[in-house]
Short mmCIF file of C-alpha atoms and ligand atoms in Angstrom, two decimals:
data_model
loop_
_atom_site.label_atom_id
_atom_site.label_comp_id
_atom_site.label_asym_id
_atom_site.label_seq_id
_atom_site.Cartn_x
_atom_site.Cartn_y
_atom_site.Cartn_z
CA MET A 1 0.00 0.00 0.00
CA SER A 2 3.04 2.18 0.39
CA GLN A 3 3.09 4.24 -2.78
CA ARG A 4 -0.57 5.06 -2.89
CA ILE A 5 -1.44 8.52 -4.14
CA LYS A 6 -4.50 10.29 -2.81
CA ILE A 7 -7.20 11.12 -5.32
CA LYS A 8 -7.12 14.83 -4.53
CA ALA A 9 -3.42 15.01 -5.44
CA LEU A 10 -3.98 12.89 -8.51
CA LEU A 11 -6.77 15.06 -9.87
CA GLU A 12 -4.57 18.13 -9.48
CA SER A 13 -1.53 16.51 -11.10
CA GLU A 14 -0.55 17.46 -14.62
CA GLN A 15 1.74 14.50 -15.06
CA THR A 16 0.18 11.84 -17.30
CA GLY A 17 1.71 8.71 -18.79
CA ILE A 18 2.96 7.38 -15.47
CA ASP A 19 1.94 4.29 -13.53
CA ILE A 20 0.29 4.96 -10.21
CA LYS A 21 -1.51 3.15 -7.43
CA ILE A 22 -4.66 4.31 -5.69
CA ASN A 23 -6.96 2.84 -3.09
CA GLY A 24 -10.53 3.77 -2.28
CA TRP A 25 -14.18 2.81 -2.16
CA VAL A 26 -16.30 2.26 -5.25
CA ARG A 27 -18.97 4.92 -5.68
CA ALA A 28 -20.29 3.60 -9.00
CA PHE A 29 -19.48 1.00 -11.62
CA ARG A 30 -21.05 1.58 -15.02
CA GLN A 31 -21.17 -0.68 -18.07
CA ASN A 32 -18.63 -3.06 -16.53
CA ARG A 33 -16.13 -0.45 -17.67
CA PHE A 34 -16.08 2.78 -15.63
CA ILE A 35 -15.37 2.78 -11.90
CA ALA A 36 -15.87 6.00 -9.92
CA LEU A 37 -13.50 5.71 -6.98
CA ASN A 38 -13.37 7.91 -3.89
CA ASP A 39 -10.96 7.96 -0.97
CA GLY A 40 -12.35 10.86 1.06
CA SER A 41 -9.54 13.27 0.20
CA THR A 42 -11.93 15.18 -2.07
CA ASN A 43 -15.55 15.03 -3.17
CA ASN A 44 -14.43 14.30 -6.71
CA ASN A 45 -14.06 10.72 -7.82
CA ILE A 46 -11.35 9.46 -10.10
CA GLN A 47 -12.55 7.50 -13.09
CA ILE A 48 -10.94 4.13 -13.68
CA VAL A 49 -11.33 2.48 -17.06
CA VAL A 50 -11.51 -1.30 -16.94
CA ASP A 51 -10.65 -3.45 -19.90
CA PHE A 52 -13.52 -5.80 -19.11
CA GLU A 53 -12.94 -8.17 -22.03
CA ASN A 54 -9.61 -9.11 -20.53
CA THR A 55 -10.64 -9.07 -16.89
CA ASP A 56 -11.72 -12.10 -14.88
CA PRO A 57 -15.57 -12.00 -14.70
CA ASN A 58 -15.40 -13.10 -11.05
CA LEU A 59 -13.38 -10.03 -10.23
CA LEU A 60 -15.75 -7.77 -12.19
CA LYS A 61 -18.66 -9.10 -10.12
CA ARG A 62 -16.93 -8.05 -6.94
CA ILE A 63 -16.54 -4.42 -8.02
CA THR A 64 -19.70 -3.24 -6.29
CA VAL A 65 -20.72 0.05 -4.71
CA GLY A 66 -19.03 0.34 -1.33
CA ALA A 67 -16.27 -2.22 -1.98
CA ALA A 68 -12.72 -1.24 -1.06
CA ILE A 69 -10.30 -1.75 -3.93
CA SER A 70 -6.71 -1.07 -4.88
CA VAL A 71 -5.91 -0.14 -8.46
CA THR A 72 -2.63 0.07 -10.30
CA GLY A 73 -2.68 1.62 -13.72
CA GLU A 74 -1.63 4.36 -16.05
CA LEU A 75 -2.70 7.94 -15.51
CA ILE A 76 -3.87 9.40 -18.82
CA ALA A 77 -5.48 12.62 -19.98
CA SER A 78 -9.19 11.93 -19.85
CA LEU A 79 -11.05 11.19 -23.04
CA GLY A 80 -14.44 12.00 -21.50
CA LYS A 81 -15.54 15.36 -20.20
CA GLY A 82 -15.87 16.33 -16.54
CA GLN A 83 -12.38 15.29 -15.51
CA LYS A 84 -8.84 16.10 -16.57
CA VAL A 85 -7.32 12.71 -15.91
CA GLU A 86 -8.39 9.11 -15.54
CA ILE A 87 -6.73 5.78 -14.93
CA VAL A 88 -6.47 2.83 -17.27
CA ALA A 89 -6.46 -0.13 -14.92
CA LYS A 90 -3.68 -2.72 -15.19
CA ASP A 91 -4.36 -4.50 -11.95
CA ILE A 92 -7.35 -4.40 -9.62
CA GLU A 93 -7.32 -5.96 -6.19
CA ILE A 94 -10.43 -6.30 -4.04
CA LEU A 95 -9.46 -5.32 -0.49
CA GLY A 96 -12.94 -5.64 1.01
CA ASP A 97 -16.13 -6.90 -0.63
CA CYS A 98 -19.42 -5.09 -0.17
CA ASP A 99 -22.56 -7.13 -0.70
CA PRO A 100 -24.96 -4.94 -2.68
CA GLU A 101 -27.93 -6.90 -1.32
CA LYS A 102 -27.05 -5.93 2.23
CA TYR A 103 -25.26 -2.60 1.91
CA PRO A 104 -27.63 0.01 3.40
CA LEU A 105 -26.08 2.96 1.60
CA GLN A 106 -27.43 2.79 -1.92
CA LEU A 107 -26.71 6.19 -3.37
CA LYS A 108 -29.04 5.80 -6.34
CA ASN A 109 -32.09 7.25 -4.63
CA ARG A 110 -30.66 10.12 -2.63
CA PRO A 111 -30.98 9.01 1.01
CA SER A 112 -32.54 11.48 3.45
CA LEU A 113 -30.47 13.15 6.16
CA GLU A 114 -32.69 11.50 8.77
CA PHE A 115 -31.98 8.07 7.37
CA LEU A 116 -28.26 8.81 7.16
CA ARG A 117 -28.26 9.78 10.84
CA GLU A 118 -29.38 6.22 11.61
CA ILE A 119 -26.43 4.86 9.64
CA ALA A 120 -23.97 7.48 10.88
CA HIS A 121 -21.21 4.85 10.75
CA LEU A 122 -21.51 4.86 6.95
CA ARG A 123 -22.61 8.40 6.17
CA PHE A 124 -19.02 9.62 5.83
CA ARG A 125 -19.17 7.88 2.45
CA THR A 126 -21.61 10.37 0.98
CA ASN A 127 -20.61 13.58 -0.77
CA THR A 128 -22.49 15.71 1.74
CA PHE A 129 -20.86 14.25 4.82
CA GLY A 130 -17.44 14.06 3.21
CA ALA A 131 -17.69 17.81 2.57
CA ILE A 132 -19.02 18.57 6.07
CA PHE A 133 -16.25 16.74 7.88
CA ARG A 134 -13.49 18.17 5.73
CA VAL A 135 -14.85 21.67 6.46
CA ARG A 136 -15.14 20.83 10.16
CA ASN A 137 -11.52 19.71 10.17
CA SER A 138 -10.36 22.96 8.54
CA LEU A 139 -12.33 25.08 10.99
CA ALA A 140 -10.78 23.28 13.95
CA PHE A 141 -7.30 23.75 12.53
CA ALA A 142 -8.01 27.42 11.79
CA VAL A 143 -9.13 28.02 15.38
CA HIS A 144 -5.77 26.80 16.64
CA GLN A 145 -3.88 28.73 13.99
CA PHE A 146 -5.74 31.96 14.83
CA PHE A 147 -4.90 31.76 18.52
CA GLN A 148 -1.39 30.42 18.05
CA GLU A 149 -0.53 33.29 15.68
CA ARG A 150 -1.57 35.67 18.45
CA GLY A 151 0.49 34.03 21.19
CA PHE A 152 -2.37 32.38 23.07
CA ILE A 153 -1.62 29.29 25.18
CA TYR A 154 -3.78 26.24 24.50
CA LEU A 155 -4.87 25.13 27.96
CA HIS A 156 -6.47 21.75 28.64
CA THR A 157 -9.15 22.19 31.24
CA PRO A 158 -10.62 19.16 33.03
CA ILE A 159 -13.48 17.09 31.66
CA ILE A 160 -14.42 15.76 35.09
CA THR A 161 -15.09 18.50 37.62
CA ALA A 162 -17.03 19.19 40.77
CA SER A 163 -18.30 22.58 39.61
CA ASP A 164 -21.23 23.64 37.46
CA ALA A 165 -19.61 26.66 35.81
CA GLU A 166 -22.83 28.02 34.38
CA GLY A 167 -24.82 27.27 37.51
CA ALA A 168 -27.66 25.99 35.39
CA GLY A 169 -27.83 22.54 36.95
CA GLU A 170 -27.62 20.72 33.64
CA THR A 171 -24.74 18.40 34.43
CA PHE A 172 -24.19 14.69 33.87
CA HIS A 173 -23.07 12.94 37.04
CA VAL A 174 -19.85 10.95 37.14
CA THR A 175 -19.77 8.20 39.73
CA ASN A 176 -18.29 4.81 40.50
CA PHE A 177 -21.13 3.79 42.77
CA ASP A 178 -23.21 0.70 42.31
CA LEU A 179 -26.32 2.62 41.30
CA ALA A 180 -28.65 0.06 42.81
CA ASN A 181 -27.00 0.37 46.15
CA PRO A 182 -25.02 3.58 46.78
CA PRO A 183 -23.63 4.24 50.26
CA LYS A 184 -25.85 6.52 52.32
CA THR A 185 -25.18 8.99 55.09
CA GLU A 186 -26.96 8.73 58.44
CA SER A 187 -29.60 11.14 57.23
CA GLY A 188 -30.23 8.95 54.17
CA GLU A 189 -28.56 10.97 51.45
CA ILE A 190 -26.09 9.49 48.98
CA ASP A 191 -22.66 9.65 50.63
CA PHE A 192 -20.38 11.04 47.94
CA SER A 193 -17.46 11.16 50.37
CA GLN A 194 -17.16 7.43 49.62
CA ASP A 195 -17.22 7.92 45.84
CA PHE A 196 -14.16 7.77 43.58
CA PHE A 197 -13.27 11.45 43.95
CA ALA A 198 -14.64 11.70 47.50
CA LYS A 199 -17.13 14.28 46.29
CA ALA A 200 -19.97 14.57 43.81
CA THR A 201 -18.56 15.12 40.32
CA ASN A 202 -19.91 15.77 36.86
CA LEU A 203 -18.85 16.20 33.24
CA THR A 204 -17.86 19.78 32.57
CA VAL A 205 -20.36 22.23 31.06
CA SER A 206 -17.59 24.75 30.36
CA GLY A 207 -13.86 25.12 30.91
CA GLN A 208 -14.19 28.82 31.65
CA LEU A 209 -13.57 28.90 35.39
CA GLU A 210 -10.35 26.90 35.07
CA GLY A 211 -9.49 28.94 31.96
CA GLU A 212 -9.68 32.10 34.05
CA LEU A 213 -7.15 30.63 36.49
CA GLY A 214 -4.74 30.11 33.60
CA ALA A 215 -5.29 33.60 32.21
CA MET A 216 -4.38 35.09 35.59
CA ALA A 217 -0.78 34.07 34.91
CA LEU A 218 -0.43 33.22 31.23
CA SER A 219 -2.47 36.26 30.14
CA ASP A 220 -3.96 34.84 26.93
CA ILE A 221 -5.28 31.29 26.92
CA TYR A 222 -7.87 29.28 25.03
CA THR A 223 -9.48 25.91 25.53
CA PHE A 224 -10.93 23.73 22.79
CA GLY A 225 -12.59 20.64 24.11
CA PRO A 226 -15.79 18.68 24.59
CA THR A 227 -18.44 20.00 26.96
CA PHE A 228 -21.60 18.29 28.17
CA ARG A 229 -25.07 19.51 28.97
CA ALA A 230 -27.96 17.47 30.20
CA GLU A 231 -30.52 19.97 28.96
CA ASN A 232 -33.49 18.21 27.51
CA SER A 233 -33.48 20.34 24.38
CA ASN A 234 -34.60 18.40 21.35
CA THR A 235 -33.77 21.16 18.91
CA THR A 236 -31.73 21.54 15.75
CA ARG A 237 -29.29 23.74 17.70
CA HIS A 238 -28.55 21.70 20.83
CA LEU A 239 -26.38 18.70 21.54
CA ALA A 240 -25.74 16.97 24.86
CA GLU A 241 -22.06 16.72 23.91
CA PHE A 242 -20.55 19.58 21.95
CA TRP A 243 -17.15 21.16 21.43
CA MET A 244 -16.47 24.61 22.73
CA ILE A 245 -13.66 27.09 22.18
CA GLU A 246 -13.13 29.35 25.17
CA PRO A 247 -10.51 32.08 25.08
CA GLU A 248 -9.84 34.03 28.26
CA VAL A 249 -7.70 37.16 28.22
CA ALA A 250 -6.22 39.13 31.09
CA PHE A 251 -6.47 42.94 30.83
CA ASN A 252 -9.24 42.75 28.19
CA ASP A 253 -12.53 44.57 28.57
CA LEU A 254 -15.79 43.81 26.80
CA ASN A 255 -14.87 45.82 23.70
CA ASP A 256 -11.59 43.93 23.32
CA ASN A 257 -13.57 40.73 23.82
CA MET A 258 -15.99 41.62 21.02
CA ASP A 259 -13.12 42.52 18.69
CA LEU A 260 -11.40 39.22 19.44
CA ALA A 261 -14.55 37.20 18.79
CA GLU A 262 -15.37 39.00 15.55
CA ASP A 263 -11.79 38.68 14.28
CA MET A 264 -11.71 35.00 15.14
CA LEU A 265 -15.00 34.20 13.43
CA LYS A 266 -13.96 36.03 10.27
CA TYR A 267 -10.54 34.39 10.28
CA VAL A 268 -11.81 30.83 10.53
CA ILE A 269 -14.59 31.34 7.99
CA LYS A 270 -12.09 32.85 5.54
CA TYR A 271 -9.74 29.94 6.16
CA ALA A 272 -12.45 27.41 5.29
CA LEU A 273 -13.49 29.37 2.21
CA ASP A 274 -9.91 29.32 0.92
CA LYS A 275 -9.03 25.80 1.95
CA ASN A 276 -12.32 24.06 1.15
CA ALA A 277 -13.55 25.99 -1.87
CA GLU A 278 -14.80 22.87 -3.65
CA ASP A 279 -16.59 21.49 -0.62
CA ILE A 280 -18.29 24.80 0.12
CA GLU A 281 -19.26 25.12 -3.53
CA PHE A 282 -20.83 21.65 -3.27
CA LEU A 283 -22.63 22.53 -0.02
CA THR A 284 -23.88 25.77 -1.56
CA GLN A 285 -25.49 23.84 -4.40
CA ARG A 286 -26.90 21.31 -1.96
CA LEU A 287 -28.58 24.07 0.04
CA THR A 288 -29.92 25.80 -3.05
CA GLU A 289 -31.45 22.50 -4.17
CA GLU A 290 -32.92 21.91 -0.72
CA GLU A 291 -34.42 25.37 -0.61
CA LYS A 292 -36.21 24.79 -3.90
CA GLN A 293 -38.52 22.53 -1.89
CA LYS A 294 -39.56 25.51 0.24
CA PRO A 295 -42.09 28.21 -0.63
CA GLN A 296 -40.47 31.25 -2.25
CA ASN A 297 -40.84 33.52 0.79
CA GLU A 298 -39.00 31.07 3.06
CA ARG A 299 -35.95 30.76 0.83
CA SER A 300 -32.83 32.70 1.73
CA GLU A 301 -32.04 35.76 -0.29
CA MET A 302 -28.38 34.76 -0.41
CA SER A 303 -26.69 31.52 -1.33
CA LEU A 304 -24.45 29.88 1.26
CA LEU A 305 -21.34 31.22 -0.42
CA GLU A 306 -22.77 34.73 -0.52
CA LYS A 307 -23.76 34.51 3.13
CA LEU A 308 -20.24 33.54 4.16
CA GLN A 309 -18.69 36.28 2.04
CA PHE A 310 -21.18 38.79 3.42
CA CYS A 311 -20.19 37.86 6.95
CA LEU A 312 -16.53 38.53 6.12
CA ASP A 313 -17.19 41.85 4.40
CA ASN A 314 -19.37 43.51 7.04
CA ASP A 315 -18.88 44.72 10.58
CA PHE A 316 -21.10 42.93 13.07
CA GLU A 317 -23.80 45.21 14.46
CA ARG A 318 -23.18 46.01 18.15
CA LEU A 319 -25.98 47.17 20.44
CA THR A 320 -27.19 46.71 23.99
CA TYR A 321 -29.91 44.38 25.15
CA THR A 322 -31.97 47.44 26.11
CA GLU A 323 -31.72 48.86 22.59
CA ALA A 324 -32.65 45.46 21.17
CA ILE A 325 -35.76 45.28 23.38
CA ASP A 326 -36.86 48.70 22.10
CA ILE A 327 -36.46 47.53 18.50
CA LEU A 328 -38.35 44.31 19.21
CA LYS A 329 -41.19 46.08 21.02
CA GLU A 330 -41.75 48.35 18.04
CA SER A 331 -41.32 45.57 15.46
CA THR A 332 -44.12 44.60 13.10
CA PRO A 333 -44.31 40.95 14.23
CA ASN A 334 -44.60 42.07 17.85
CA LYS A 335 -47.33 44.59 17.08
CA LYS A 336 -49.18 42.08 14.92
CA LYS A 337 -48.80 39.47 17.69
CA LYS A 338 -46.81 37.17 15.42
CA PHE A 339 -44.22 36.27 18.08
CA GLN A 340 -45.03 33.19 20.11
CA TYR A 341 -43.51 35.08 23.07
CA PRO A 342 -44.63 38.73 22.84
CA VAL A 343 -41.99 41.28 23.84
CA GLU A 344 -43.54 43.38 26.56
CA GLY A 345 -41.17 44.44 29.27
CA TRP A 346 -37.50 44.75 29.99
CA GLY A 347 -35.76 41.93 31.77
CA THR A 348 -36.81 38.67 30.18
CA ASP A 349 -34.49 36.53 28.08
CA LEU A 350 -34.72 36.73 24.33
CA GLN A 351 -36.25 33.75 22.58
CA SER A 352 -34.69 32.46 19.39
CA GLU A 353 -37.56 33.98 17.36
CA HIS A 354 -36.51 37.40 18.69
CA GLU A 355 -32.83 36.80 18.00
CA ARG A 356 -33.62 35.67 14.49
CA TYR A 357 -35.81 38.69 13.86
CA LEU A 358 -32.97 41.03 14.84
CA VAL A 359 -30.37 39.23 12.75
CA GLU A 360 -32.35 38.09 9.73
CA LYS A 361 -35.00 40.77 9.34
CA HIS A 362 -33.93 43.95 11.10
CA PHE A 363 -30.14 44.21 10.72
CA LYS A 364 -29.67 41.46 8.14
CA LYS A 365 -26.21 40.68 9.46
CA PRO A 366 -24.46 39.22 12.51
CA VAL A 367 -25.30 41.08 15.70
CA ILE A 368 -23.53 41.41 19.05
CA LEU A 369 -25.86 42.14 21.95
CA THR A 370 -24.30 43.44 25.16
CA ASP A 371 -25.22 44.42 28.69
CA TYR A 372 -27.98 41.96 29.50
CA PRO A 373 -30.07 42.12 32.69
CA LYS A 374 -28.05 40.55 35.44
CA GLU A 375 -30.93 38.31 36.48
CA ILE A 376 -30.72 36.24 33.31
CA LYS A 377 -26.95 35.79 33.20
CA ALA A 378 -24.31 33.78 35.07
CA PHE A 379 -22.81 34.84 38.40
CA TYR A 380 -19.32 35.62 37.10
CA MET A 381 -20.22 38.48 34.76
CA ARG A 382 -19.04 42.00 35.62
CA GLN A 383 -21.78 44.16 37.10
CA ASN A 384 -22.50 47.55 35.57
CA GLU A 385 -23.60 50.54 37.65
CA PRO A 386 -27.43 50.63 37.65
CA ASP A 387 -28.76 52.92 34.90
CA ALA A 388 -30.94 56.02 35.42
CA ASN A 389 -34.00 53.78 35.76
CA GLY A 390 -32.28 51.61 38.34
CA ARG A 391 -31.94 48.72 35.89
CA GLU A 392 -29.11 46.34 36.68
CA THR A 393 -27.09 44.84 33.87
CA VAL A 394 -23.85 42.89 33.41
CA ARG A 395 -21.04 43.17 30.86
CA ALA A 396 -22.29 40.22 28.83
CA MET A 397 -22.16 39.72 25.10
CA ASP A 398 -23.94 37.24 22.84
CA ILE A 399 -23.15 36.99 19.15
CA LEU A 400 -26.15 36.11 17.03
CA PHE A 401 -25.80 34.66 13.52
CA PRO A 402 -28.33 34.35 10.72
CA GLY A 403 -30.03 30.96 10.68
CA ILE A 404 -28.27 29.97 13.91
CA GLY A 405 -29.14 32.43 16.67
CA GLU A 406 -26.59 32.49 19.49
CA ILE A 407 -23.19 31.28 18.32
CA VAL A 408 -21.01 32.94 21.00
CA GLY A 409 -21.68 33.76 24.64
CA GLY A 410 -19.19 35.69 26.72
CA SER A 411 -18.52 38.54 29.10
CA GLN A 412 -16.10 40.70 30.95
CA ARG A 413 -15.63 38.95 34.29
CA GLU A 414 -16.33 40.31 37.74
CA GLU A 415 -12.84 40.81 39.14
CA ARG A 416 -13.94 42.63 42.34
CA LEU A 417 -14.06 40.11 45.19
CA GLU A 418 -16.88 41.74 47.17
CA LYS A 419 -19.15 42.16 44.17
CA LEU A 420 -18.51 38.58 43.09
CA GLU A 421 -19.17 37.13 46.55
CA GLN A 422 -22.31 39.14 46.92
CA ARG A 423 -23.62 37.86 43.58
CA MET A 424 -22.75 34.26 44.46
CA ASP A 425 -24.66 34.60 47.71
CA GLU A 426 -27.67 36.03 45.92
CA MET A 427 -27.65 33.20 43.42
CA GLY A 428 -26.91 30.40 45.87
CA ILE A 429 -23.55 29.50 44.30
CA PRO A 430 -21.45 27.70 46.96
CA LYS A 431 -18.46 29.91 47.72
CA ASP A 432 -16.61 27.29 49.75
CA GLU A 433 -16.53 24.89 46.79
CA LEU A 434 -15.20 27.64 44.51
CA TRP A 435 -12.52 28.83 46.93
CA TRP A 436 -9.89 28.47 44.22
CA TYR A 437 -11.86 30.66 41.83
CA LEU A 438 -12.26 33.33 44.48
CA ASP A 439 -8.53 33.18 45.25
CA THR A 440 -7.77 34.74 41.85
CA ARG A 441 -9.79 37.75 43.04
CA ARG A 442 -7.67 37.88 46.18
CA PHE A 443 -4.21 37.53 44.67
CA GLY A 444 -3.46 39.96 41.86
CA ALA A 445 -6.92 40.24 40.37
CA CYS A 446 -7.23 42.23 37.13
CA PRO A 447 -9.88 43.04 34.56
CA HIS A 448 -10.32 40.16 32.13
CA ALA A 449 -12.79 38.83 29.62
CA GLY A 450 -13.55 35.76 27.56
CA PHE A 451 -16.18 33.95 25.56
CA GLY A 452 -17.34 30.54 24.42
CA LEU A 453 -17.89 29.65 20.78
CA GLY A 454 -20.07 26.62 20.17
CA PHE A 455 -18.01 24.79 17.57
CA GLU A 456 -20.89 22.84 16.03
CA ARG A 457 -22.93 26.02 15.62
CA LEU A 458 -20.01 27.45 13.68
CA VAL A 459 -19.83 24.32 11.52
CA LEU A 460 -23.60 24.59 10.96
CA PHE A 461 -23.20 28.13 9.71
CA VAL A 462 -20.29 27.40 7.39
CA THR A 463 -21.78 24.23 5.90
CA GLY A 464 -25.30 25.61 5.59
CA MET A 465 -26.72 22.47 7.18
CA GLY A 466 -30.01 22.75 9.05
CA ASN A 467 -29.49 20.34 11.95
CA ILE A 468 -26.63 20.31 14.43
CA ARG A 469 -26.82 16.50 14.53
CA ASP A 470 -25.40 16.46 11.02
CA VAL A 471 -22.20 18.39 11.70
CA ILE A 472 -20.67 16.22 14.44
CA PRO A 473 -19.67 12.65 13.54
CA PHE A 474 -21.70 10.91 16.23
CA PRO A 475 -24.25 13.23 17.84
CA ARG A 476 -25.36 12.83 21.43
CA TYR A 477 -28.88 14.00 22.19
CA PRO A 478 -31.80 12.89 24.38
CA LYS A 479 -32.47 9.18 23.94
CA ASN A 480 -29.51 8.69 21.62
CA ALA A 481 -25.98 7.52 22.26
CA GLU A 482 -25.62 5.08 19.36
CA PHE A 483 -22.16 4.43 17.93
O1 LIG B 1 -23.52 30.69 26.39
P1 LIG B 1 -22.82 29.52 27.01
O2 LIG B 1 -23.59 28.67 27.93
O3 LIG B 1 -21.53 30.15 27.72
C1 LIG B 1 -20.61 29.48 28.48
O4 LIG B 1 -20.58 28.30 28.66
C2 LIG B 1 -19.50 30.38 28.97
N1 LIG B 1 -18.83 29.69 30.06
C3 LIG B 1 -18.57 30.70 27.85
C4 LIG B 1 -17.46 31.61 28.26
O5 LIG B 1 -17.70 32.78 28.50
N2 LIG B 1 -16.25 31.10 28.34
O6 LIG B 1 -22.23 28.60 25.85
C5 LIG B 1 -21.35 29.13 24.88
C6 LIG B 1 -21.74 28.69 23.49
C7 LIG B 1 -23.13 29.15 23.06
O7 LIG B 1 -23.10 30.45 22.57
C8 LIG B 1 -23.45 28.14 21.98
O8 LIG B 1 -22.82 28.49 20.75
C9 LIG B 1 -22.79 26.88 22.48
O9 LIG B 1 -21.80 27.27 23.42
N3 LIG B 1 -23.75 25.98 23.14
C10 LIG B 1 -24.19 24.83 22.61
N4 LIG B 1 -23.93 24.25 21.42
C11 LIG B 1 -24.53 23.07 21.17
N5 LIG B 1 -25.36 22.44 22.03
C12 LIG B 1 -25.65 22.99 23.24
N6 LIG B 1 -26.45 22.34 24.09
C13 LIG B 1 -25.05 24.25 23.57
N7 LIG B 1 -25.11 25.06 24.64
C14 LIG B 1 -24.30 26.11 24.37
MG1 LIG B 2 -25.31 31.61 26.29
#
């Protein structure tokens, strides 16, 4: 297998007349003569021409869709149209048969995304999922490159922790107990002091709190790892296991934080556009086709490619929560009672219908909302002075994207010990358990800020897919942990 050339390199090569070896999976075999072979390096297949009159019929029978084969042959300038080069086979070896009677992935009748989710172990073999996972790979690499170019330290924060960073109580427990018979305390509660870690632990919902500890010495850090939420949200935007990128920067305020987030998003989108032009072109066509099924007024005005370019070319709109509420109150859908949740007063959280109105209808571009009411945000956000009406807000920011809603959530952090402790008391966050977090406010505290980017929401945006379950290889969501 040593000298195999990948199909992507082959299709770009100008050098014909040489003998080469390629391996891959059969996508199609027409007229006992033309094999379309794919190895995942590109969406394009290489055509292999088989001299069927001089080939063993038993071998021909085994060249079926899905079979893994190895081909040695001569690379020639293609006689047909659609490709520059093709291969005239000299030797074909079947590496792995694929019984067409049993193979569930018959690409003839385009399988639905729902069906492909049930055979997620095989869906990598379709053009759509090949493109998605190559784009996902590029985005992940670009995230690292962006931060590394700027001198950030990649910090690995723990997956198992005893804290609920967001204080939302949506954690998955981690325990070694025999669930049928856990040790109990005298008062009848489960006695976690006897558990593996001698305390109750869970999978992390965010690496932020530990990230802040790192930033208080290393200045600029980022995490990029899996996070877990046991929220029972059966939506196209939520996963129970998702990847999050969380930078945390000492000496940054909220404006610096917004600049960093906007720069990062533009950088990684640009990287994917350059690196994965063919895949994004393919996904753009896929989306356009899909949208043809929708009524005219529900189709997007821009193609996927145009949307991505538009996002690069325009400044994100920045405004406060209070300004957004005023816009929403006066909006046509609110006045005509078209919102499921009418916008009446100040202080309630925005629903995704409101976020989408702001982004897709009102501003028609990405939006950064800041300074949310403190009651609807986490304990660690920096408290603003009450405004003239006595309204209390925090230095929060959410970035909202078209078709996605919230893609980034972040804030300037409360670095003043008294303010932080007071807020933790008000919200019932146990201070003794977070002694280490509070220590950073005791020893050389400084202003700092950070945010979390939901990686799958980014991949959703860049691939134009409609369901977050289709942009992670093996999605975890309520009632599903297959594969
Ligand atoms: O807004 P969230 O909850 O913020 C935090 O976790 C902060 N600790 C981040 C920080 O300041 N360091 O989550 C951040 C982002 C959201 O904006 C969203 O993109 C994504 O994570 N997200 C999810 N993505 C998929 N499935 C879920 N269940 C998600 N929950 C949040
Ligand atoms: Mg959030």
